[in-house]
PDB file of C-alpha atoms in Angstrom:
ATOM      1  CA  UNK A 212      13.540 -13.050 -32.384  1.00  0.00           C
ATOM      2  CA  UNK A 213      14.785 -11.119 -35.427  1.00  0.00           C
ATOM      3  CA  UNK A 214      11.438 -11.678 -37.145  1.00  0.00           C
ATOM      4  CA  UNK A 215       9.635 -10.290 -34.134  1.00  0.00           C
ATOM      5  CA  UNK A 216      11.835  -7.188 -34.153  1.00  0.00           C
ATOM      6  CA  UNK A 217      11.157  -6.655 -37.884  1.00  0.00           C
ATOM      7  CA  UNK A 218       7.386  -6.681 -37.276  1.00  0.00           C
ATOM      8  CA  UNK A 219       7.592  -4.051 -34.544  1.00  0.00           C
ATOM      9  CA  UNK A 220       7.045  -0.449 -35.533  1.00  0.00           C
ATOM     10  CA  UNK A 221       9.694   2.153 -34.657  1.00  0.00           C
ATOM     11  CA  UNK A 222       7.314   3.649 -32.117  1.00  0.00           C
ATOM     12  CA  UNK A 223       6.919   0.330 -30.308  1.00  0.00           C
ATOM     13  CA  UNK A 224      10.661  -0.258 -30.332  1.00  0.00           C
ATOM     14  CA  UNK A 225      11.249   3.122 -28.732  1.00  0.00           C
ATOM     15  CA  UNK A 226       8.542   2.449 -26.156  1.00  0.00           C
ATOM     16  CA  UNK A 227       9.963  -0.974 -25.274  1.00  0.00           C
ATOM     17  CA  UNK A 228      13.473   0.448 -25.054  1.00  0.00           C
ATOM     18  CA  UNK A 229      12.274   3.215 -22.744  1.00  0.00           C
ATOM     19  CA  UNK A 230      10.443   0.707 -20.555  1.00  0.00           C
ATOM     20  CA  UNK A 231      13.506  -1.526 -20.399  1.00  0.00           C
ATOM     21  CA  UNK A 232      15.677   1.437 -19.402  1.00  0.00           C
ATOM     22  CA  UNK A 233      13.165   2.463 -16.758  1.00  0.00           C
ATOM     23  CA  UNK A 234      13.121  -1.097 -15.383  1.00  0.00           C
ATOM     24  CA  UNK A 235      16.916  -1.145 -15.106  1.00  0.00           C
ATOM     25  CA  UNK A 236      17.028   2.256 -13.406  1.00  0.00           C
ATOM     26  CA  UNK A 237      14.281   1.211 -10.997  1.00  0.00           C
ATOM     27  CA  UNK A 238      15.778  -2.162 -10.121  1.00  0.00           C
ATOM     28  CA  UNK A 239      19.371  -0.989  -9.734  1.00  0.00           C
ATOM     29  CA  UNK A 240      18.892   0.579  -6.258  1.00  0.00           C
ATOM     30  CA  UNK A 241      17.002  -2.528  -5.147  1.00  0.00           C
ATOM     31  CA  UNK A 242      19.903  -4.683  -6.341  1.00  0.00           C
ATOM     32  CA  UNK A 243      22.307  -2.565  -4.270  1.00  0.00           C
ATOM     33  CA  UNK A 244      20.033  -2.961  -1.243  1.00  0.00           C
ATOM     34  CA  UNK A 245      20.042  -6.742  -1.566  1.00  0.00           C
ATOM     35  CA  UNK A 246      23.797  -6.692  -2.140  1.00  0.00           C
ATOM     36  CA  UNK A 247      24.428  -4.523   0.928  1.00  0.00           C
ATOM     37  CA  UNK A 248      22.237  -6.761   3.083  1.00  0.00           C
ATOM     38  CA  UNK A 249      24.497  -9.711   2.195  1.00  0.00           C
ATOM     39  CA  UNK A 250      27.784  -7.922   2.989  1.00  0.00           C
ATOM     40  CA  UNK A 251      29.620  -7.470   6.244  1.00  0.00           C
ATOM     41  CA  UNK A 252      30.502  -4.020   7.531  1.00  0.00           C
ATOM     42  CA  UNK A 253      34.058  -3.940   6.198  1.00  0.00           C
ATOM     43  CA  UNK A 254      33.079  -5.016   2.697  1.00  0.00           C
ATOM     44  CA  UNK A 255      30.277  -2.484   2.338  1.00  0.00           C
ATOM     45  CA  UNK A 256      32.559   0.337   3.495  1.00  0.00           C
ATOM     46  CA  UNK A 257      35.057  -0.601   0.802  1.00  0.00           C
ATOM     47  CA  UNK A 258      32.207  -0.444  -1.754  1.00  0.00           C
ATOM     48  CA  UNK A 259      32.822  -0.368  -5.481  1.00  0.00           C
ATOM     49  CA  UNK A 260      31.192  -3.673  -6.460  1.00  0.00           C
ATOM     50  CA  UNK A 261      27.593  -4.814  -6.692  1.00  0.00           C
ATOM     51  CA  UNK A 262      28.074  -8.549  -6.219  1.00  0.00           C
ATOM     52  CA  UNK A 263      29.220  -9.478  -2.668  1.00  0.00           C
ATOM     53  CA  UNK A 264      32.615 -11.147  -2.679  1.00  0.00           C
ATOM     54  CA  UNK A 265      31.919 -12.919   0.592  1.00  0.00           C
ATOM     55  CA  UNK A 266      28.113 -13.074   0.906  1.00  0.00           C
ATOM     56  CA  UNK A 267      26.827 -13.716   4.410  1.00  0.00           C
ATOM     57  CA  UNK A 268      23.446 -14.095   6.068  1.00  0.00           C
ATOM     58  CA  UNK A 269      24.833 -12.807   9.360  1.00  0.00           C
ATOM     59  CA  UNK A 270      23.886  -9.211   8.579  1.00  0.00           C
ATOM     60  CA  UNK A 271      20.216 -10.058   8.037  1.00  0.00           C
ATOM     61  CA  UNK A 272      20.051 -12.361  11.065  1.00  0.00           C
ATOM     62  CA  UNK A 273      21.901  -9.903  13.288  1.00  0.00           C
ATOM     63  CA  UNK A 274      19.752  -6.962  12.215  1.00  0.00           C
ATOM     64  CA  UNK A 275      16.560  -8.899  12.844  1.00  0.00           C
ATOM     65  CA  UNK A 276      17.579  -9.978  16.354  1.00  0.00           C
ATOM     66  CA  UNK A 277      19.416  -6.834  17.514  1.00  0.00           C
ATOM     67  CA  UNK A 278      16.534  -4.495  16.778  1.00  0.00           C
ATOM     68  CA  UNK A 279      13.747  -6.927  17.724  1.00  0.00           C
ATOM     69  CA  UNK A 280      12.261  -6.630  14.272  1.00  0.00           C
ATOM     70  CA  UNK A 281       9.621  -9.235  15.005  1.00  0.00           C
ATOM     71  CA  UNK A 282       7.989  -6.924  17.577  1.00  0.00           C
ATOM     72  CA  UNK A 283       7.973  -4.013  15.116  1.00  0.00           C
ATOM     73  CA  UNK A 284       6.729  -6.349  12.405  1.00  0.00           C
ATOM     74  CA  UNK A 285       3.707  -7.271  14.527  1.00  0.00           C
ATOM     75  CA  UNK A 286       2.976  -3.574  15.085  1.00  0.00           C
ATOM     76  CA  UNK A 287       3.122  -2.892  11.345  1.00  0.00           C
ATOM     77  CA  UNK A 288       0.897  -5.879  10.599  1.00  0.00           C
ATOM     78  CA  UNK A 289      -1.567  -4.704  13.235  1.00  0.00           C
ATOM     79  CA  UNK A 290      -1.784  -1.130  11.899  1.00  0.00           C
ATOM     80  CA  UNK A 291      -1.867  -2.186   8.246  1.00  0.00           C
ATOM     81  CA  UNK A 292      -4.382  -4.972   8.754  1.00  0.00           C
ATOM     82  CA  UNK A 293      -6.811  -2.816  10.736  1.00  0.00           C
ATOM     83  CA  UNK A 294      -6.499  -0.039   8.161  1.00  0.00           C
ATOM     84  CA  UNK A 295      -7.278  -2.351   5.256  1.00  0.00           C
ATOM     85  CA  UNK A 296     -10.264  -3.864   7.069  1.00  0.00           C
ATOM     86  CA  UNK A 297     -11.574  -0.402   7.947  1.00  0.00           C
ATOM     87  CA  UNK A 298     -11.202   0.857   4.387  1.00  0.00           C
ATOM     88  CA  UNK A 299     -12.980  -2.131   2.864  1.00  0.00           C
ATOM     89  CA  UNK A 300     -15.771  -2.087   5.439  1.00  0.00           C
ATOM     90  CA  UNK A 301     -16.521   1.643   5.291  1.00  0.00           C
ATOM     91  CA  UNK A 302     -15.896   2.576   1.687  1.00  0.00           C
ATOM     92  CA  UNK A 303     -17.388  -0.482   0.047  1.00  0.00           C
ATOM     93  CA  UNK A 304     -20.708   0.505   1.660  1.00  0.00           C
ATOM     94  CA  UNK A 305     -20.259   4.157   0.707  1.00  0.00           C
ATOM     95  CA  UNK A 306     -19.353   3.258  -2.867  1.00  0.00           C
ATOM     96  CA  UNK A 307     -22.356   0.954  -3.150  1.00  0.00           C
ATOM     97  CA  UNK A 308     -24.570   3.850  -2.110  1.00  0.00           C
ATOM     98  CA  UNK A 309     -22.967   6.159  -4.681  1.00  0.00           C
ATOM     99  CA  UNK A 310     -23.211   3.589  -7.456  1.00  0.00           C
ATOM    100  CA  UNK A 311     -26.606   2.002  -6.846  1.00  0.00           C
ATOM    101  CA  UNK A 312     -28.801   4.019  -4.530  1.00  0.00           C
ATOM    102  CA  UNK A 313     -30.568   7.248  -5.408  1.00  0.00           C
ATOM    103  CA  UNK A 314     -30.529   9.932  -2.709  1.00  0.00           C
ATOM    104  CA  UNK A 315     -30.341  13.751  -2.611  1.00  0.00           C
ATOM    105  CA  UNK A 316     -26.868  15.181  -3.094  1.00  0.00           C
ATOM    106  CA  UNK A 317     -25.359  11.934  -4.355  1.00  0.00           C
ATOM    107  CA  UNK A 318     -23.396  13.485  -7.215  1.00  0.00           C
ATOM    108  CA  UNK A 319     -22.179  16.371  -5.071  1.00  0.00           C
ATOM    109  CA  UNK A 320     -20.954  14.082  -2.292  1.00  0.00           C
ATOM    110  CA  UNK A 321     -19.259  11.763  -4.768  1.00  0.00           C
ATOM    111  CA  UNK A 322     -17.309  14.537  -6.484  1.00  0.00           C
ATOM    112  CA  UNK A 323     -16.543  16.074  -3.096  1.00  0.00           C
ATOM    113  CA  UNK A 324     -14.801  12.838  -2.091  1.00  0.00           C
ATOM    114  CA  UNK A 325     -12.943  12.724  -5.409  1.00  0.00           C
ATOM    115  CA  UNK A 326     -11.854  16.363  -5.034  1.00  0.00           C
ATOM    116  CA  UNK A 327     -10.105  15.448  -1.776  1.00  0.00           C
ATOM    117  CA  UNK A 328      -7.490  13.704  -3.928  1.00  0.00           C
ATOM    118  CA  UNK A 329      -6.003  17.151  -4.574  1.00  0.00           C
ATOM    119  CA  UNK A 330      -5.617  18.053  -0.874  1.00  0.00           C
ATOM    120  CA  UNK A 331      -2.020  17.348   0.290  1.00  0.00           C
ATOM    121  CA  UNK A 332      -2.043  15.213   3.414  1.00  0.00           C
ATOM    122  CA  UNK A 333       0.702  17.269   5.059  1.00  0.00           C
ATOM    123  CA  UNK A 334      -1.644  20.276   5.242  1.00  0.00           C
ATOM    124  CA  UNK A 335      -3.873  18.537   7.809  1.00  0.00           C
ATOM    125  CA  UNK A 336      -1.047  17.045   9.876  1.00  0.00           C
ATOM    126  CA  UNK A 337      -1.031  19.682  12.636  1.00  0.00           C
ATOM    127  CA  UNK A 338      -4.852  19.862  13.042  1.00  0.00           C
ATOM    128  CA  UNK A 339      -4.902  16.063  13.070  1.00  0.00           C
ATOM    129  CA  UNK A 340      -2.322  15.841  15.870  1.00  0.00           C
ATOM    130  CA  UNK A 341      -4.195  18.464  17.939  1.00  0.00           C
ATOM    131  CA  UNK A 342      -7.502  16.621  17.446  1.00  0.00           C
ATOM    132  CA  UNK A 343      -6.036  13.245  18.376  1.00  0.00           C
ATOM    133  CA  UNK A 344      -4.430  14.742  21.467  1.00  0.00           C
ATOM    134  CA  UNK A 345      -7.809  16.086  22.614  1.00  0.00           C
ATOM    135  CA  UNK A 346      -9.451  12.720  21.918  1.00  0.00           C
ATOM    136  CA  UNK A 347      -6.750  10.908  23.877  1.00  0.00           C
ATOM    137  CA  UNK A 348      -5.671   8.626  21.049  1.00  0.00           C
ATOM    138  CA  UNK A 349      -2.414  10.354  20.114  1.00  0.00           C
ATOM    139  CA  UNK A 350       0.456   7.891  20.375  1.00  0.00           C
ATOM    140  CA  UNK A 351      -1.738   4.814  19.918  1.00  0.00           C
ATOM    141  CA  UNK A 352      -2.216   2.540  16.941  1.00  0.00           C
ATOM    142  CA  UNK A 353      -5.843   3.668  16.764  1.00  0.00           C
ATOM    143  CA  UNK A 354      -4.517   7.187  16.243  1.00  0.00           C
ATOM    144  CA  UNK A 355      -2.748   5.892  13.144  1.00  0.00           C
ATOM    145  CA  UNK A 356      -5.484   3.655  11.785  1.00  0.00           C
ATOM    146  CA  UNK A 357      -8.260   6.275  11.770  1.00  0.00           C
ATOM    147  CA  UNK A 358      -6.292   8.886   9.738  1.00  0.00           C
ATOM    148  CA  UNK A 359      -5.049   6.183   7.356  1.00  0.00           C
ATOM    149  CA  UNK A 360      -8.613   4.990   6.753  1.00  0.00           C
ATOM    150  CA  UNK A 361      -9.792   8.551   6.225  1.00  0.00           C
ATOM    151  CA  UNK A 362      -6.905   9.375   3.899  1.00  0.00           C
ATOM    152  CA  UNK A 363      -7.748   6.584   1.481  1.00  0.00           C
ATOM    153  CA  UNK A 364     -11.349   7.790   0.991  1.00  0.00           C
ATOM    154  CA  UNK A 365     -10.996   9.686  -2.333  1.00  0.00           C
ATOM    155  CA  UNK A 366      -9.214   7.037  -4.382  1.00  0.00           C
ATOM    156  CA  UNK A 367     -11.087   4.135  -2.807  1.00  0.00           C
ATOM    157  CA  UNK A 368     -14.512   5.686  -3.384  1.00  0.00           C
ATOM    158  CA  UNK A 369     -13.574   6.476  -6.987  1.00  0.00           C
ATOM    159  CA  UNK A 370     -12.356   2.947  -7.755  1.00  0.00           C
ATOM    160  CA  UNK A 371     -15.119   1.029  -5.991  1.00  0.00           C
ATOM    161  CA  UNK A 372     -17.940   3.257  -7.237  1.00  0.00           C
ATOM    162  CA  UNK A 373     -16.838   2.728 -10.838  1.00  0.00           C
ATOM    163  CA  UNK A 374     -16.461  -0.999 -10.182  1.00  0.00           C
ATOM    164  CA  UNK A 375     -20.000  -1.265  -8.783  1.00  0.00           C
ATOM    165  CA  UNK A 376     -21.391   0.807 -11.666  1.00  0.00           C
ATOM    166  CA  UNK A 377     -19.879  -1.635 -14.155  1.00  0.00           C
ATOM    167  CA  UNK A 378     -22.046  -4.453 -12.760  1.00  0.00           C
ATOM    168  CA  UNK A 379     -25.250  -4.814 -14.875  1.00  0.00           C
ATOM    169  CA  UNK A 380     -28.228  -3.173 -13.225  1.00  0.00           C
ATOM    170  CA  UNK A 381     -30.338  -6.142 -14.289  1.00  0.00           C
ATOM    171  CA  UNK A 382     -28.663  -8.276 -11.592  1.00  0.00           C
ATOM    172  CA  UNK A 383     -29.757  -5.801  -8.939  1.00  0.00           C
ATOM    173  CA  UNK A 384     -33.307  -5.685 -10.271  1.00  0.00           C
ATOM    174  CA  UNK A 385     -33.514  -9.484 -10.489  1.00  0.00           C
ATOM    175  CA  UNK A 386     -32.406  -9.813  -6.875  1.00  0.00           C
ATOM    176  CA  UNK A 387     -35.036  -7.291  -5.793  1.00  0.00           C
ATOM    177  CA  UNK A 388     -37.713  -9.272  -7.635  1.00  0.00           C
ATOM    178  CA  UNK A 389     -36.591 -12.358  -5.696  1.00  0.00           C
ATOM    179  CA  UNK A 390     -37.218 -10.457  -2.464  1.00  0.00           C
ATOM    180  CA  UNK A 391     -33.643  -9.546  -1.532  1.00  0.00           C
ATOM    181  CA  UNK A 392     -33.023  -6.294   0.341  1.00  0.00           C
ATOM    182  CA  UNK A 393     -30.190  -3.880  -0.328  1.00  0.00           C
ATOM    183  CA  UNK A 394     -27.970  -5.438   2.328  1.00  0.00           C
ATOM    184  CA  UNK A 395     -28.334  -8.920   0.872  1.00  0.00           C
ATOM    185  CA  UNK A 396     -27.802  -7.650  -2.676  1.00  0.00           C
ATOM    186  CA  UNK A 397     -24.643  -5.897  -1.533  1.00  0.00           C
ATOM    187  CA  UNK A 398     -23.230  -9.028   0.130  1.00  0.00           C
ATOM    188  CA  UNK A 399     -24.425 -11.677  -2.315  1.00  0.00           C
ATOM    189  CA  UNK A 400     -24.179  -9.881  -5.672  1.00  0.00           C
ATOM    190  CA  UNK A 401     -21.951  -6.813  -5.698  1.00  0.00           C
ATOM    191  CA  UNK A 402     -19.137  -7.837  -3.369  1.00  0.00           C
ATOM    192  CA  UNK A 403     -18.420 -11.233  -5.030  1.00  0.00           C
ATOM    193  CA  UNK A 404     -18.452  -9.680  -8.510  1.00  0.00           C
ATOM    194  CA  UNK A 405     -16.127  -6.871  -7.380  1.00  0.00           C
ATOM    195  CA  UNK A 406     -13.459  -9.066  -5.797  1.00  0.00           C
ATOM    196  CA  UNK A 407     -10.620  -7.895  -8.111  1.00  0.00           C
ATOM    197  CA  UNK A 408     -11.409  -4.259  -7.321  1.00  0.00           C
ATOM    198  CA  UNK A 409     -11.580  -4.978  -3.592  1.00  0.00           C
ATOM    199  CA  UNK A 410      -8.194  -6.695  -3.716  1.00  0.00           C
ATOM    200  CA  UNK A 411      -6.824  -3.736  -5.692  1.00  0.00           C
ATOM    201  CA  UNK A 412      -8.041  -1.342  -3.010  1.00  0.00           C
ATOM    202  CA  UNK A 413      -6.545  -3.571  -0.309  1.00  0.00           C
ATOM    203  CA  UNK A 414      -3.131  -3.516  -2.001  1.00  0.00           C
ATOM    204  CA  UNK A 415      -3.258   0.239  -2.679  1.00  0.00           C
ATOM    205  CA  UNK A 416      -4.110   0.770   0.983  1.00  0.00           C
ATOM    206  CA  UNK A 417      -1.660  -1.703   2.496  1.00  0.00           C
ATOM    207  CA  UNK A 418       1.482  -0.507   0.705  1.00  0.00           C
ATOM    208  CA  UNK A 419       1.463   3.197   1.735  1.00  0.00           C
ATOM    209  CA  UNK A 420       0.227   2.286   5.229  1.00  0.00           C
ATOM    210  CA  UNK A 421       3.053  -0.205   5.650  1.00  0.00           C
ATOM    211  CA  UNK A 422       5.631   2.377   4.534  1.00  0.00           C
ATOM    212  CA  UNK A 423       4.158   5.444   6.291  1.00  0.00           C
ATOM    213  CA  UNK A 424       6.740   7.398   8.266  1.00  0.00           C
ATOM    214  CA  UNK A 425       5.673  11.029   8.811  1.00  0.00           C
ATOM    215  CA  UNK A 426       2.499  10.482  10.835  1.00  0.00           C
ATOM    216  CA  UNK A 427       3.988   7.578  12.767  1.00  0.00           C
ATOM    217  CA  UNK A 428       7.049   9.673  13.634  1.00  0.00           C
ATOM    218  CA  UNK A 429       4.896  12.542  14.860  1.00  0.00           C
ATOM    219  CA  UNK A 430       2.392  10.348  16.709  1.00  0.00           C
ATOM    220  CA  UNK A 431       4.329   7.543  18.354  1.00  0.00           C
ATOM    221  CA  UNK A 432       6.651   8.132  21.296  1.00  0.00           C
ATOM    222  CA  UNK A 433       6.434   4.723  22.952  1.00  0.00           C
ATOM    223  CA  UNK A 434       9.082   2.508  21.362  1.00  0.00           C
ATOM    224  CA  UNK A 435       7.030  -0.616  22.057  1.00  0.00           C
ATOM    225  CA  UNK A 436       4.454   0.686  19.558  1.00  0.00           C
ATOM    226  CA  UNK A 437       6.910   1.575  16.791  1.00  0.00           C
ATOM    227  CA  UNK A 438       6.265   0.289  13.293  1.00  0.00           C
ATOM    228  CA  UNK A 439       9.005  -0.924  10.946  1.00  0.00           C
ATOM    229  CA  UNK A 440       9.774   2.481   9.328  1.00  0.00           C
ATOM    230  CA  UNK A 441      10.573   3.884  12.777  1.00  0.00           C
ATOM    231  CA  UNK A 442      12.718   0.849  13.531  1.00  0.00           C
ATOM    232  CA  UNK A 443      14.719   1.626  10.389  1.00  0.00           C
ATOM    233  CA  UNK A 444      15.271   5.144  11.670  1.00  0.00           C
ATOM    234  CA  UNK A 445      17.034   3.695  14.703  1.00  0.00           C
ATOM    235  CA  UNK A 446      19.512   1.977  12.389  1.00  0.00           C
ATOM    236  CA  UNK A 447      20.602   5.301  10.908  1.00  0.00           C
ATOM    237  CA  UNK A 448      20.575   7.343  14.100  1.00  0.00           C
ATOM    238  CA  UNK A 449      23.774   6.024  15.630  1.00  0.00           C
ATOM    239  CA  UNK A 450      27.075   7.872  15.722  1.00  0.00           C
ATOM    240  CA  UNK A 451      28.506   5.484  13.133  1.00  0.00           C
ATOM    241  CA  UNK A 452      25.768   4.260  10.774  1.00  0.00           C
ATOM    242  CA  UNK A 453      25.993   0.576   9.877  1.00  0.00           C
ATOM    243  CA  UNK A 454      25.066   0.773   6.206  1.00  0.00           C
ATOM    244  CA  UNK A 455      24.855  -2.953   5.724  1.00  0.00           C
ATOM    245  CA  UNK A 456      22.354  -3.188   8.579  1.00  0.00           C
ATOM    246  CA  UNK A 457      20.356  -0.267   7.164  1.00  0.00           C
ATOM    247  CA  UNK A 458      20.091  -2.102   3.849  1.00  0.00           C
ATOM    248  CA  UNK A 459      19.237  -5.353   5.625  1.00  0.00           C
ATOM    249  CA  UNK A 460      16.484  -3.595   7.554  1.00  0.00           C
ATOM    250  CA  UNK A 461      15.176  -1.991   4.359  1.00  0.00           C
ATOM    251  CA  UNK A 462      15.081  -5.392   2.695  1.00  0.00           C
ATOM    252  CA  UNK A 463      13.129  -6.850   5.608  1.00  0.00           C
ATOM    253  CA  UNK A 464      10.679  -3.958   5.321  1.00  0.00           C
ATOM    254  CA  UNK A 465      10.126  -4.252   1.572  1.00  0.00           C
ATOM    255  CA  UNK A 466       9.917  -8.053   1.206  1.00  0.00           C
ATOM    256  CA  UNK A 467       6.340  -8.359   2.589  1.00  0.00           C
ATOM    257  CA  UNK A 468       5.187  -5.682   0.134  1.00  0.00           C
ATOM    258  CA  UNK A 469       6.760  -7.532  -2.780  1.00  0.00           C
ATOM    259  CA  UNK A 470       5.200 -10.825  -1.666  1.00  0.00           C
ATOM    260  CA  UNK A 471       1.797  -9.150  -1.323  1.00  0.00           C
ATOM    261  CA  UNK A 472       1.965  -7.746  -4.832  1.00  0.00           C
ATOM    262  CA  UNK A 473       3.155 -11.024  -6.361  1.00  0.00           C
ATOM    263  CA  UNK A 474       0.286 -12.902  -4.721  1.00  0.00           C
ATOM    264  CA  UNK A 475      -2.343 -10.321  -5.713  1.00  0.00           C
ATOM    265  CA  UNK A 476      -0.952  -9.074  -9.027  1.00  0.00           C
ATOM    266  CA  UNK A 477      -3.517 -10.860 -11.221  1.00  0.00           C
ATOM    267  CA  UNK A 478      -6.422  -9.432  -9.243  1.00  0.00           C
ATOM    268  CA  UNK A 479      -4.658  -6.077  -8.939  1.00  0.00           C
ATOM    269  CA  UNK A 480      -4.293  -5.573 -12.690  1.00  0.00           C
ATOM    270  CA  UNK A 481      -7.828  -6.810 -13.456  1.00  0.00           C
ATOM    271  CA  UNK A 482      -9.347  -4.731 -10.683  1.00  0.00           C
ATOM    272  CA  UNK A 483      -7.543  -1.552 -11.664  1.00  0.00           C
ATOM    273  CA  UNK A 484      -8.483  -1.982 -15.312  1.00  0.00           C
ATOM    274  CA  UNK A 485     -12.121  -2.710 -14.544  1.00  0.00           C
ATOM    275  CA  UNK A 486     -12.436   0.148 -12.074  1.00  0.00           C
ATOM    276  CA  UNK A 487     -11.124   2.896 -14.356  1.00  0.00           C
ATOM    277  CA  UNK A 488     -12.393   1.752 -17.780  1.00  0.00           C
ATOM    278  CA  UNK A 489     -15.619   3.728 -17.379  1.00  0.00           C
TER     279      UNK A 489
END
């Protein structure tokens, strides 16, 4: 260990120290959330210590059953799953067209999509609500899925277009010589070779969709259609907030995201690196 430290330059030592400090600062609130979820109400009100003195699973179990978290969980899975499928279906085709096909206005349309990255989503919230109300989908899960799919367009098109461009053109030409059409080339050549980038897009879409609060709060009025972020709001809206239950609910909300990233992290890192290297 000492030999390793001696071979590190001062710049690397500073960088590693900064990263370690950032990791501690980032993980500390999460540690408090886990700690609070394992405490009863009296212990969390006393506060002052990170490690629970009398850890209990009752808070997690009680929070899950009292607020019917399973119903909200199904709603979140439904909205997130449909959004991810919509994003992959629509923007993989669009990105293939930008990367492979030659048509008038291709460069303009591509950079137009990328430029939308700089448009704050909150600026279109009111027009979006008015439009959905006129279409009759306000307050439905479809009214959430469509804006979520549309909102991911800039980053998704940028990542997938670069990923498709990194695939050797010779593979496309060889498939055309063998008699394959564009649809078959897309399905049999480009999609399999771009799997890490597709998984990266899926993760980058699923996480913000799963955690989205503003649009869901504005759109949904029927409690039976609430997603998990709105269920968490109910925990904090009482006259006397139950902080241990709020932390338990937050832990329930964040665990699926952590599991998703752990499962897909290898593809996520490879896909992100391959998509932006050009």
